[in-house]
Tab-separated table of C-alpha atoms in Angstrom:
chain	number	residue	atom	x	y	z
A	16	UNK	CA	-80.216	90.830	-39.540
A	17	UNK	CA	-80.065	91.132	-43.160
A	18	UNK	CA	-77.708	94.018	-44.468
A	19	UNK	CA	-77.658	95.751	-47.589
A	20	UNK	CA	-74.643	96.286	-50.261
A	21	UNK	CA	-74.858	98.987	-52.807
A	22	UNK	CA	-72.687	97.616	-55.754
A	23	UNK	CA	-70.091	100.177	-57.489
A	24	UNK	CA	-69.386	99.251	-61.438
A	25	UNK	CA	-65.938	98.146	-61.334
A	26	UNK	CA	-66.896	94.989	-58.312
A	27	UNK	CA	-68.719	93.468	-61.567
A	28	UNK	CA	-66.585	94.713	-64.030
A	29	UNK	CA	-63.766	92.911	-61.963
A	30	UNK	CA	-66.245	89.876	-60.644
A	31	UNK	CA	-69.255	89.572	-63.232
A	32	UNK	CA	-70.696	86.978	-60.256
A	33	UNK	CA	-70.205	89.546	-57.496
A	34	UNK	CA	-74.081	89.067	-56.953
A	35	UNK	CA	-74.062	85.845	-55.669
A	36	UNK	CA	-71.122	86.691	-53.352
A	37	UNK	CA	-73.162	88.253	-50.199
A	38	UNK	CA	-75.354	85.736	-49.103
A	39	UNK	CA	-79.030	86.263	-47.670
A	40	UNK	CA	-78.197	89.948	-48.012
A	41	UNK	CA	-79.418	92.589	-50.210
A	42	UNK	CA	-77.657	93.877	-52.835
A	43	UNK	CA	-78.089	96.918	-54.674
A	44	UNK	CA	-77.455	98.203	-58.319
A	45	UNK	CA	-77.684	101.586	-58.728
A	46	UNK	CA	-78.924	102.551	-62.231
A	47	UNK	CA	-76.394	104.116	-63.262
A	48	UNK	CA	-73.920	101.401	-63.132
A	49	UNK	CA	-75.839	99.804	-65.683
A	50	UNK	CA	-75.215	102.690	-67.783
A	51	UNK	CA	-71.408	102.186	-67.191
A	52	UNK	CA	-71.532	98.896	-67.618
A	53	UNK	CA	-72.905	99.342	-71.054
A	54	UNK	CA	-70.700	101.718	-72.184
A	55	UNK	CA	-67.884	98.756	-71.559
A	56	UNK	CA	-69.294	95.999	-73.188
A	57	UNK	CA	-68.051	96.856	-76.666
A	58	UNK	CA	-64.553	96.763	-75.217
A	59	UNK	CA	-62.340	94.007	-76.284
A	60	UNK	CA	-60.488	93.377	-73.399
A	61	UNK	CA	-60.928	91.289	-70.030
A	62	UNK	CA	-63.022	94.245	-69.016
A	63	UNK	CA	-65.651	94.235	-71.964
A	64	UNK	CA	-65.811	90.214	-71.676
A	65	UNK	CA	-67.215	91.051	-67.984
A	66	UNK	CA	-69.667	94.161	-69.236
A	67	UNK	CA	-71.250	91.918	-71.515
A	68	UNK	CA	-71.561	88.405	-69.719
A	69	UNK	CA	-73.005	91.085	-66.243
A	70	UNK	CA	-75.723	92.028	-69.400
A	71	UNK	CA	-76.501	88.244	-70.304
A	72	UNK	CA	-76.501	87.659	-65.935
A	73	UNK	CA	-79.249	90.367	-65.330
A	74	UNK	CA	-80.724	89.235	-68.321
A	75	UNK	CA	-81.211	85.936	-67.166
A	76	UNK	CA	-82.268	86.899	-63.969
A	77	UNK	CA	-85.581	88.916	-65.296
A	78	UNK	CA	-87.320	85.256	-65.703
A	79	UNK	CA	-87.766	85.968	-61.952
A	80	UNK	CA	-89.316	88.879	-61.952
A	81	UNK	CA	-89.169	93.056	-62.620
A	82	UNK	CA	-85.792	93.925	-61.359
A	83	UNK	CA	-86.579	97.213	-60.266
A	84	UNK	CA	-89.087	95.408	-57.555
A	85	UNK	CA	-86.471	93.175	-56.546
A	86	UNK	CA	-85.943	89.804	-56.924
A	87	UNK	CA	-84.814	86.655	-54.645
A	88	UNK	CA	-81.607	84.966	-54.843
A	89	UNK	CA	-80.919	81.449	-54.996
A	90	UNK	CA	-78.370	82.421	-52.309
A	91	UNK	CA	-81.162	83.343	-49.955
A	92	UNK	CA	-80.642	86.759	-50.940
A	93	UNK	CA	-82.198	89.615	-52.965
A	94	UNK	CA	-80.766	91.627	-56.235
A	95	UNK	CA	-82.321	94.836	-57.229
A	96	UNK	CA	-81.605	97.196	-59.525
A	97	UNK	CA	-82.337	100.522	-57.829
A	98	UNK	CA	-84.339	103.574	-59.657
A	99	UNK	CA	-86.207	105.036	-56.847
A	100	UNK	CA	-83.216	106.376	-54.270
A	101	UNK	CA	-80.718	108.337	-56.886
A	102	UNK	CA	-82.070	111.830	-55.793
A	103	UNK	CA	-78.473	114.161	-55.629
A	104	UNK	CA	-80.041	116.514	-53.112
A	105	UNK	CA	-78.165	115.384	-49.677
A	106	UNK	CA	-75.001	115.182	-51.899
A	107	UNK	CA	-74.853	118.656	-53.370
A	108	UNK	CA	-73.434	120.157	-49.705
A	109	UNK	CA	-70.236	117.812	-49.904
A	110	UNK	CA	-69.907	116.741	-53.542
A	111	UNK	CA	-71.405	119.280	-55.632
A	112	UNK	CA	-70.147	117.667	-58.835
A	113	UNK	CA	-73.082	114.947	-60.089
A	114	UNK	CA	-70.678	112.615	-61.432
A	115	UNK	CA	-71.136	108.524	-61.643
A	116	UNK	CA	-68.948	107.512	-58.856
A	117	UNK	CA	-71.032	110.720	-56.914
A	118	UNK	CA	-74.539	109.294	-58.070
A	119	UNK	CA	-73.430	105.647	-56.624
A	120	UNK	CA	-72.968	107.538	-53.259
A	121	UNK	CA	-75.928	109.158	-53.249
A	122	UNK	CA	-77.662	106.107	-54.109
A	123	UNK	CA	-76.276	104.548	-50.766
A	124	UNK	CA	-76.576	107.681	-49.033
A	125	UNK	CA	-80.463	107.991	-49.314
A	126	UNK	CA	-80.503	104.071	-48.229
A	127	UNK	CA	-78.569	104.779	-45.111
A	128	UNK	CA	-80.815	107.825	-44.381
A	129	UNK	CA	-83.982	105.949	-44.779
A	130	UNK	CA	-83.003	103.442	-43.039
A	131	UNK	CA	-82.586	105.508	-40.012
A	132	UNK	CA	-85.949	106.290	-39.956
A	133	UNK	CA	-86.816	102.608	-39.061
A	134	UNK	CA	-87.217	100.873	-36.610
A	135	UNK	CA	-84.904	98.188	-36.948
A	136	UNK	CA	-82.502	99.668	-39.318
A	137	UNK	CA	-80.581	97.649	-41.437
A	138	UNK	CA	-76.678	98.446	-42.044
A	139	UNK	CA	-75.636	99.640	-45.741
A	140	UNK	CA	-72.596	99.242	-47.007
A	141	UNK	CA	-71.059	100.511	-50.079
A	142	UNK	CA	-68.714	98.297	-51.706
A	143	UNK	CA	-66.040	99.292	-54.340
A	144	UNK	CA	-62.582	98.757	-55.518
A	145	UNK	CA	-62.209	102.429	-55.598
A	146	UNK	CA	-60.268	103.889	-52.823
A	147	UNK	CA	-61.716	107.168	-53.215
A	148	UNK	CA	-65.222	106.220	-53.546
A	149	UNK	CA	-64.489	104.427	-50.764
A	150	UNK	CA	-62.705	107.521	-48.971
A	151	UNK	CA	-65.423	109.554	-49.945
A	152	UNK	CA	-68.211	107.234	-48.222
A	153	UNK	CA	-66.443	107.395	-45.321
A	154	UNK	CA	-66.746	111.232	-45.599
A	155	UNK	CA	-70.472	111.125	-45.632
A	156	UNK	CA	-70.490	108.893	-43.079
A	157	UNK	CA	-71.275	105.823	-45.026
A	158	UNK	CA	-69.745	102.037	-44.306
A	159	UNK	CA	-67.809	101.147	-47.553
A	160	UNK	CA	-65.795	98.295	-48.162
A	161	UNK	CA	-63.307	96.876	-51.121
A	162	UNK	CA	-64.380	93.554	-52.523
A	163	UNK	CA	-62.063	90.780	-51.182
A	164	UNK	CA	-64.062	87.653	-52.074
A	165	UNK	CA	-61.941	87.406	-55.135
A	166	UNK	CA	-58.994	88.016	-52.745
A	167	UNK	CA	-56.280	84.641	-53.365
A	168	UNK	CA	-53.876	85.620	-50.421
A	169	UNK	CA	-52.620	88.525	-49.114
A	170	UNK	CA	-48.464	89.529	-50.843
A	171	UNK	CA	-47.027	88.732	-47.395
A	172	UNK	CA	-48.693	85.195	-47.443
A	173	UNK	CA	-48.102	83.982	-50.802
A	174	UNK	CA	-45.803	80.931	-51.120
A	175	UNK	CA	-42.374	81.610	-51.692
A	176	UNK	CA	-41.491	78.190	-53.019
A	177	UNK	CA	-38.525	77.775	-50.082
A	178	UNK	CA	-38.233	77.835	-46.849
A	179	UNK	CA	-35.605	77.697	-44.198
A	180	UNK	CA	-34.942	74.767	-41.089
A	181	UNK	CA	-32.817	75.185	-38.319
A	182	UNK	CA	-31.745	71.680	-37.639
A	183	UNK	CA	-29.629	69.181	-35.646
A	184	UNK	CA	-26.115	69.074	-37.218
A	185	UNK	CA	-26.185	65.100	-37.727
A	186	UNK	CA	-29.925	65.481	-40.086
A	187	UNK	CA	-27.328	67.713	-42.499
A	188	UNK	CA	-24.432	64.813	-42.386
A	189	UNK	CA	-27.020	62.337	-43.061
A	190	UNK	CA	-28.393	63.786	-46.098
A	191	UNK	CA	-24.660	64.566	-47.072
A	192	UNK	CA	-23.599	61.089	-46.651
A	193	UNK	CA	-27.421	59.271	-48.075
A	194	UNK	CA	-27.479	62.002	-50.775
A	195	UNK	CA	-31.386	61.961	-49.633
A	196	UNK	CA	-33.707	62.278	-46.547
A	197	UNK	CA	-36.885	60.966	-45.916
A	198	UNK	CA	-39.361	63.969	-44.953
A	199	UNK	CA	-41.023	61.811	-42.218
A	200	UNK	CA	-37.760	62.550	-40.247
A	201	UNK	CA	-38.140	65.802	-40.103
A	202	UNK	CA	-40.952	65.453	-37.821
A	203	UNK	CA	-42.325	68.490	-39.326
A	204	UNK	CA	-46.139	70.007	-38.030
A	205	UNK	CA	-46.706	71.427	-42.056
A	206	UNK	CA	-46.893	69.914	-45.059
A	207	UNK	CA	-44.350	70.795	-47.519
A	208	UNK	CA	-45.313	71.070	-51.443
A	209	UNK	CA	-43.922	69.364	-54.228
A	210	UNK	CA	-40.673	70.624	-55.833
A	211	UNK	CA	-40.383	73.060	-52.522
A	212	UNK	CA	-36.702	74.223	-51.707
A	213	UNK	CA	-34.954	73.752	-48.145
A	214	UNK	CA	-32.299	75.447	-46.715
A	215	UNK	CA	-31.081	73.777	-43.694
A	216	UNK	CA	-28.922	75.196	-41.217
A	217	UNK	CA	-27.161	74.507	-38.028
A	218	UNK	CA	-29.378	75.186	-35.014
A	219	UNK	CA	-26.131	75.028	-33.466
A	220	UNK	CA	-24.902	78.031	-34.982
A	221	UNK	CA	-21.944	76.602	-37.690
A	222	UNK	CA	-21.719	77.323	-40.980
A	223	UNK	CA	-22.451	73.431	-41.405
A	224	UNK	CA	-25.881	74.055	-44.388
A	225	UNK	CA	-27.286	72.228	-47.162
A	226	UNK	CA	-29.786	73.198	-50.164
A	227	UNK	CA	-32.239	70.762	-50.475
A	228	UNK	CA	-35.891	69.967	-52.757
A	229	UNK	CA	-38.800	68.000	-52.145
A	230	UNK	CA	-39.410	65.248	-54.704
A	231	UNK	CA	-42.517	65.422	-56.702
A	232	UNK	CA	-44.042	62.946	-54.699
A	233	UNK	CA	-43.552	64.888	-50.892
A	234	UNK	CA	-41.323	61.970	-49.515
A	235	UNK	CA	-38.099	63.327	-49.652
A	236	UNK	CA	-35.968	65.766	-50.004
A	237	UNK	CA	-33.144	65.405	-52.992
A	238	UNK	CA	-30.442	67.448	-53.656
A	239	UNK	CA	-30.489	69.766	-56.770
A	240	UNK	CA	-29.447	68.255	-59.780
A	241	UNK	CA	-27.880	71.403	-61.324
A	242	UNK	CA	-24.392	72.513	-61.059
A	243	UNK	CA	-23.715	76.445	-60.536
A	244	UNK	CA	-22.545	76.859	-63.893
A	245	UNK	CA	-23.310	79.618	-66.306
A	246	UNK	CA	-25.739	79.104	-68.940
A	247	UNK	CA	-25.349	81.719	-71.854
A	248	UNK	CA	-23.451	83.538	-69.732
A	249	UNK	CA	-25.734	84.180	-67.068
A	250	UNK	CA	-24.937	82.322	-63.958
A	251	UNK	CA	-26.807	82.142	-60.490
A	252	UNK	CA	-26.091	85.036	-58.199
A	253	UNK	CA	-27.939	84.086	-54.944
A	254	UNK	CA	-29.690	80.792	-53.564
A	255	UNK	CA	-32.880	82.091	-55.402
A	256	UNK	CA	-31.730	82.436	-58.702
A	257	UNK	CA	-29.912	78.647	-58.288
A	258	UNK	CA	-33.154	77.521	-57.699
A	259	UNK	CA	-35.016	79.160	-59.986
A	260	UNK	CA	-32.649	77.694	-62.826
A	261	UNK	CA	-33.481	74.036	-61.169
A	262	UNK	CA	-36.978	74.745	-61.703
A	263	UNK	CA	-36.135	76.483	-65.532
A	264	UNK	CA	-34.319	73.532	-66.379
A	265	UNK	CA	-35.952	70.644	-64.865
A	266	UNK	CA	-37.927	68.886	-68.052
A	267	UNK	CA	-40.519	67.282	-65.497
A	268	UNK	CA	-41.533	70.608	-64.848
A	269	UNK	CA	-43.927	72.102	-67.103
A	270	UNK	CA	-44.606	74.829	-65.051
A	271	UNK	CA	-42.906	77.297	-63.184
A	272	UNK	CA	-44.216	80.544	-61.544
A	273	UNK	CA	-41.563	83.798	-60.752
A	274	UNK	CA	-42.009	86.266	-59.222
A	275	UNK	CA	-39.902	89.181	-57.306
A	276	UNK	CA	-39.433	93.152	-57.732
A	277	UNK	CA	-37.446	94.840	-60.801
A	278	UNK	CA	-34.466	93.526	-60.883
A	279	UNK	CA	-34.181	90.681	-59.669
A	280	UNK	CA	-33.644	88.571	-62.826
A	281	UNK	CA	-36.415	86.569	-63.257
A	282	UNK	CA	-36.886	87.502	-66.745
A	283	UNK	CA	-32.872	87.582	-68.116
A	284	UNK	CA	-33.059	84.010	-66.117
A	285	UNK	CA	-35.854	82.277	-67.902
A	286	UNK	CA	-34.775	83.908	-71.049
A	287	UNK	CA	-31.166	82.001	-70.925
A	288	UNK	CA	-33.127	78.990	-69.661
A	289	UNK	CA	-35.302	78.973	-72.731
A	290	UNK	CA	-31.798	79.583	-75.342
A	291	UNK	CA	-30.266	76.785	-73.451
A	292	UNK	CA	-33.504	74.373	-74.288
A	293	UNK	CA	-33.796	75.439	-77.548
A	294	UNK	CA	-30.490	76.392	-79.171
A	295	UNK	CA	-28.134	74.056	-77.165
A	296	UNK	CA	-30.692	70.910	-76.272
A	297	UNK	CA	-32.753	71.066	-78.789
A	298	UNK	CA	-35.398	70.192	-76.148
A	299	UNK	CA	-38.108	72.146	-77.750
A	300	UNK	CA	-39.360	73.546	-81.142
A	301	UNK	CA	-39.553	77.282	-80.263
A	302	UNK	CA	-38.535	79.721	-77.756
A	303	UNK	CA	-42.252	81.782	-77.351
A	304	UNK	CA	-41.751	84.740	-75.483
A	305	UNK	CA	-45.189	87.119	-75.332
A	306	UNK	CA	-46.139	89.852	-72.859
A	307	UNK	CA	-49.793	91.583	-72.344
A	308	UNK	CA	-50.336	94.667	-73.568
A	309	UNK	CA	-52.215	96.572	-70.815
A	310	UNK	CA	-55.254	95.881	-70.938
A	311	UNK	CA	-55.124	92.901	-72.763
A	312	UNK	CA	-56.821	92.339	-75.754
A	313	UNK	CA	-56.531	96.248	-76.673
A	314	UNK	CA	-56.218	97.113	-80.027
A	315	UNK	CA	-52.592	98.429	-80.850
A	316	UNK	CA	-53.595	99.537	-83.918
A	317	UNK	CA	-52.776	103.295	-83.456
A	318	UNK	CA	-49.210	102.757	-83.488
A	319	UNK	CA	-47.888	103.364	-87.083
A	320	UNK	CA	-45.924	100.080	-89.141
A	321	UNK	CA	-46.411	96.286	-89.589
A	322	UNK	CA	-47.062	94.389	-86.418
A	323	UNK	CA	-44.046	94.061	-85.438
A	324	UNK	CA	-43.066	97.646	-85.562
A	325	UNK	CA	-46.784	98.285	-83.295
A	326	UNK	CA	-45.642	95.552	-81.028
A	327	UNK	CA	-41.542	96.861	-80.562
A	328	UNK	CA	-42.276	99.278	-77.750
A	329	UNK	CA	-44.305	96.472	-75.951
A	330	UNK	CA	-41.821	94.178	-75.836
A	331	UNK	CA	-38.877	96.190	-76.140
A	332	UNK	CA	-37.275	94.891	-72.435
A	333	UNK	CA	-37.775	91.350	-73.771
A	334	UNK	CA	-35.288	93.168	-76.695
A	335	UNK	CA	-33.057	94.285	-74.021
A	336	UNK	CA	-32.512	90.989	-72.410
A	337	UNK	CA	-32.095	89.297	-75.586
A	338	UNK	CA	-29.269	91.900	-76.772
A	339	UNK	CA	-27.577	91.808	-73.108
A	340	UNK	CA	-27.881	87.753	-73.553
A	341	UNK	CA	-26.482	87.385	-77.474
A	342	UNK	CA	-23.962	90.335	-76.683
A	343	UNK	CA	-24.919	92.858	-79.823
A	344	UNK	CA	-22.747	95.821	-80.549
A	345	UNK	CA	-24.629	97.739	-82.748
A	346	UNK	CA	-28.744	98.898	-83.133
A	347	UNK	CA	-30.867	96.250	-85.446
A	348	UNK	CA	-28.029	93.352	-84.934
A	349	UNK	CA	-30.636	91.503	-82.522
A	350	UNK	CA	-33.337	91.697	-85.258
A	351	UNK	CA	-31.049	89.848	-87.602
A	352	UNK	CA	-30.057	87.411	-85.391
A	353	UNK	CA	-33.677	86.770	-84.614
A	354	UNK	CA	-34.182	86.394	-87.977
A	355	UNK	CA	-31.478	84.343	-88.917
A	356	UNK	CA	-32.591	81.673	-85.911
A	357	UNK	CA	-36.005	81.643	-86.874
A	358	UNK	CA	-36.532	79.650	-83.465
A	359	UNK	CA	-37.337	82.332	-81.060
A	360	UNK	CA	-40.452	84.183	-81.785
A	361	UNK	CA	-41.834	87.237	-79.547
A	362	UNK	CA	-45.466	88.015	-79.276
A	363	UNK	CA	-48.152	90.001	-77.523
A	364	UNK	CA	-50.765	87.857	-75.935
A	365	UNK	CA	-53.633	89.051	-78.135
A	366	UNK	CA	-51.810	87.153	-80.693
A	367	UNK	CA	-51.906	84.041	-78.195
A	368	UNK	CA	-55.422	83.702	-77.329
A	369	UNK	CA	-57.020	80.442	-79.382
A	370	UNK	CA	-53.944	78.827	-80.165
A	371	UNK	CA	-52.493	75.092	-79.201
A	372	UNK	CA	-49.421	76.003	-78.718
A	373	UNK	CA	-46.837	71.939	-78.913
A	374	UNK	CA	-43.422	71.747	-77.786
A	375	UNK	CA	-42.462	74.921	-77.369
A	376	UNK	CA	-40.647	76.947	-74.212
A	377	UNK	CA	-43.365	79.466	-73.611
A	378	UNK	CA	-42.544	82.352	-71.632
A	379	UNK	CA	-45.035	85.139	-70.195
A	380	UNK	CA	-43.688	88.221	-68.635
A	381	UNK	CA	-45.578	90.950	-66.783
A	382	UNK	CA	-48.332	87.925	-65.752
A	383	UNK	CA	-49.105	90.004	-62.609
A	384	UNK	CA	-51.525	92.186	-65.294
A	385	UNK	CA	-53.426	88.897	-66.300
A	386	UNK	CA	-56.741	88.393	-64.634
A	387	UNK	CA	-57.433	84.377	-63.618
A	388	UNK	CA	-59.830	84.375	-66.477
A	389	UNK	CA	-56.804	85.578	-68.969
A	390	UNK	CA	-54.316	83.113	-67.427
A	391	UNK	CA	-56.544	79.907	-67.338
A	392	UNK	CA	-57.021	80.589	-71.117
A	393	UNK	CA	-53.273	81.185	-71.756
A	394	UNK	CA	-52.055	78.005	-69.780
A	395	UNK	CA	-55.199	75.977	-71.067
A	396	UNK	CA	-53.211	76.444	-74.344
A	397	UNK	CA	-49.947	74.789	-73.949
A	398	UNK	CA	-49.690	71.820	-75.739
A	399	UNK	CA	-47.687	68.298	-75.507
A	400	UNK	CA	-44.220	68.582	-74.458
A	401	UNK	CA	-44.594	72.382	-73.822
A	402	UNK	CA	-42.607	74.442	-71.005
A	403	UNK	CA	-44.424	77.364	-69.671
A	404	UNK	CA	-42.967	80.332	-67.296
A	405	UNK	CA	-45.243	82.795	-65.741
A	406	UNK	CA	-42.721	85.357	-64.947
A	407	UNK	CA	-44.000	89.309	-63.163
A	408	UNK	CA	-43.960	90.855	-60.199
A	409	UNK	CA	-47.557	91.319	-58.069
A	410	UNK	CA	-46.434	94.947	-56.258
A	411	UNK	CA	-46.401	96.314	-60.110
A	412	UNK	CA	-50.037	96.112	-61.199
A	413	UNK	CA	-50.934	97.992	-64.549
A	414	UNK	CA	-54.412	96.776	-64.517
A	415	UNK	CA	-57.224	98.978	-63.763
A	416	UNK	CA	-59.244	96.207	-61.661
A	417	UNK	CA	-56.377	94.088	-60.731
A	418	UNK	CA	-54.329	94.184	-56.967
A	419	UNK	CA	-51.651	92.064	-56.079
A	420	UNK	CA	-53.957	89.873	-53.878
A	421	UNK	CA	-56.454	89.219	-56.677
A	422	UNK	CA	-54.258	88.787	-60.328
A	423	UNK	CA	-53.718	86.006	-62.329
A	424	UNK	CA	-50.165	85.561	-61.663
A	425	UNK	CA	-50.760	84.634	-57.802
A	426	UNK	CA	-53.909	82.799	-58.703
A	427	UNK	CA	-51.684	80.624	-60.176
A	428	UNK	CA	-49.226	80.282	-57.519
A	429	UNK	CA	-51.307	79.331	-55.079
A	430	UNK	CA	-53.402	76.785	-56.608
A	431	UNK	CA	-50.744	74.652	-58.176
A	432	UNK	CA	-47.950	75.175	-55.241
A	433	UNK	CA	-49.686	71.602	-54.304
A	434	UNK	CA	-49.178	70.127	-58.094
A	435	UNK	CA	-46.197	67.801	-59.087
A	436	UNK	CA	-46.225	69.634	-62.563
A	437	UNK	CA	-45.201	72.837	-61.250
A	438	UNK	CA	-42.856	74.542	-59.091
A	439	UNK	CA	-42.656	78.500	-58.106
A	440	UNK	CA	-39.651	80.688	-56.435
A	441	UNK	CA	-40.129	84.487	-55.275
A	442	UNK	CA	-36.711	85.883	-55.875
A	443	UNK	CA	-36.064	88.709	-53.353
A	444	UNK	CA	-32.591	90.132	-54.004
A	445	UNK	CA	-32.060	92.472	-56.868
A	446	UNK	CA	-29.308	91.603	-59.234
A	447	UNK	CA	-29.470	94.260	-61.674
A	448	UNK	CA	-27.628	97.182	-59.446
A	449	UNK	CA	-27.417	98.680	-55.759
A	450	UNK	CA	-29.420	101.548	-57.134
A	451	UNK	CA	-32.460	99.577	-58.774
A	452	UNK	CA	-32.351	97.086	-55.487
A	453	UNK	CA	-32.905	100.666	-53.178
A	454	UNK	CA	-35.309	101.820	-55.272
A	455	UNK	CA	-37.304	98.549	-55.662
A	456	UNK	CA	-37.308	98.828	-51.832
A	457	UNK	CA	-37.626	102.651	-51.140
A	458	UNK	CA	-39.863	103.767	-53.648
């Protein structure tokens, strides 16, 4: 039996194909959604980019016929934009208010009502990344639903970059003594990914371990490369943050994914990573460091100064790292010393968009608040013999029509955890103080 979906603004806003998404099903625009959607499209943001390629979709889509009347799908299904069901009248007893996210409901409501009346009634179903429109449905009785085609993974099943093997004993003295082991020995049932971290441990119950990493190629594991020493002071404090610097360091990497709550030092990590490259190796041009301003793409204009007085309160905890990391005493010294280097240059991505960007150590904080549109651009601009780090953590999402299952961040994560050119570690223990680590857990 077909079904129908009643479409709220921010499922296209988010998804501008959302249409296509629901097979030989009906799906329903409510008029006024086209009226929000409008009232986007000048926007020049992620969100206006959407507004205005949903315009040039429906657009398109008249060359089949009056929208109003309905038209069929290529899916099998049927779009219409819906004029004829909007009346307020069975909404005024619960919602008196005739507000848009009200005049969606009722446009669903009158649906489910006449549909009653059939015989074979056909089940409607508003869908909406709104919680409260979607609480409120529920209220009137109506079948609502978020929008999870766009859905990556779930936080609890992204990939960690490490996992941990209770072994025999003798596997961990024969990696010990062959300084390598074959992964076909393992005998595992999964497939491990390229650049993935091991800890093994006695099944036995000793303290006997070892710290292992997959080569790029998935046929063995290797031990890490990397002694435990500090680099610009900042040295590893847990397994995580050891292999995170492996990953930071490792040339043959050009990508590396972070994530983990406040305070866990993935971006004071990278950071001293990036100095080391630059200033001490001389392995790349430029230290890059840029964060989104939420919502990207926003103008930033109504701060008062030069650009880089509008852009200081964006990127003032990338200042904070970089004063902890050069050890300043007094206010402004990390602004000469920037200056005087002339090698590390910090940026807000609106800056970023349309450049090739050539041996440089590009680092992007707060990714989680990139879309997978905004993140294919940024990484489709790194150059030859360019490191990029995709640093953020997906519980803290800034962005209006972003979740942690659907940003750009874990996009990432999950489609190259299977590439030889990347590598990705969740760090889980915070660093920064027992109070921030009970607070990133408690609150």
């Amino acid at each position: 039996m077909r079904k129908i979906y009643v479409l709220d603004t921010n499922v296209l806003l988010q998804d501008p194909n959302a249409i296509f998404a629901f097979e030989d099903n009906e799906v329903i625009i409510p008029a006024i959604v086209l009226e929000e959607i409008d009232s986007k499209k000048r926007n020049a943001d992620e969100i206006g980019r959407n507004a205005r390629y949903v315009s040039r979709l429906l657009d398109g889509l008249r060359a089949k016929g009056r929208l109003y009347d309905g038209i069929e799908l290529d899916s099998g299904g049927r779009l219409k934009v819906e004029l004829n069901h909007r009346s307020f009248m069975k909404m005024q007893e619960v919602f008196g208010e005739i507000t848009s996210d009200n005049r969606i409901l009722a446009v669903a409501l009158n649906y489910h009502v006449e549909e009653q009346h059939k015989d074979s009634p056909r089940p409607v179903t508003l869908v909406s990344k709104d919680t409260l429109v979607r609480i409120k449905a529920d209220v009137l009785g109506l079948n609502a639903e978020d929008y999870l085609t766009d859905r990556i993974v779930t936080l609890n099943e992204m990939y960690p970059g490490y996992l941990t093997l209770h072994v025999h004993p003798g596997i961990i003295d024969t990696f010990y003594n062959a300084r390598f082991l074959p992964v076909s020995s393992l005998n595992l049932s999964y497939e491990l990914h390229p650049h993935e971290f091991v800890i093994m441990k006695d099944e036995l119950g000793t303290s006997k371990s070892a710290l292992l990493k997959v080569s790029a190629d998935k046929k063995k594991l290797e031990p890490l490369y990397l002694s435990n020493e500090p680099i610009w002071g900042i040295g590893a404090r847990n397994v995580q943050q050891r292999m995170a610097l492996e990953l930071l360091l490792n040339d043959d990497i050009p990508l590396v994914t972070l994530t983990g709550k406040a305070g866990t030092g993935k971006t004071l990590l990278t950071l001293a990573a990036g100095l080391m490259k630059i200033e001490d190796e001389h392995k790349y041009k430029k230290l890059l460091i840029a964060r989104p301003v939420v919502p990207m793409g926003k103008d930033i204009g109504y701060l008062p100064g030069e650009k880089d007085e509008k852009l200081r309160p964006w990127m003032q905890p990338i200042y904070d790292n970089l004063e902890f990391l050069f050890d300043t005493k007094k206010p402004g010294d990390i602004e000469k010393i920037l200056a005087g280097m002339g090698s590390i240059q910090v940026e807000a991505l609106t800056y970023i968009r349309g450049r090739s960007i050539p041996g440089q150590f590009i680092i992007i904080d707060e990714a989680q608040n990139l879309s997978k549109h905004e993140v294919k651009t940024i990484v489709s601009r790194v150059g030859e013999g360019s490191k990029i780090v995709l640093v953020g953590d997906p519980e803290q999402i800034d962005h209006p029509y972003l979740d942690s299952s659907s940003n750009g961040l874990t996009y990432v994560v999950e489609r190259f955890k299977n590439q030889a050119l990347s590598g990705h570690i969740n760090l889980e223990r915070g660093e920064r103080s027992h109070l921030a680590q009970l607070a990133a857990d408690l609150l």
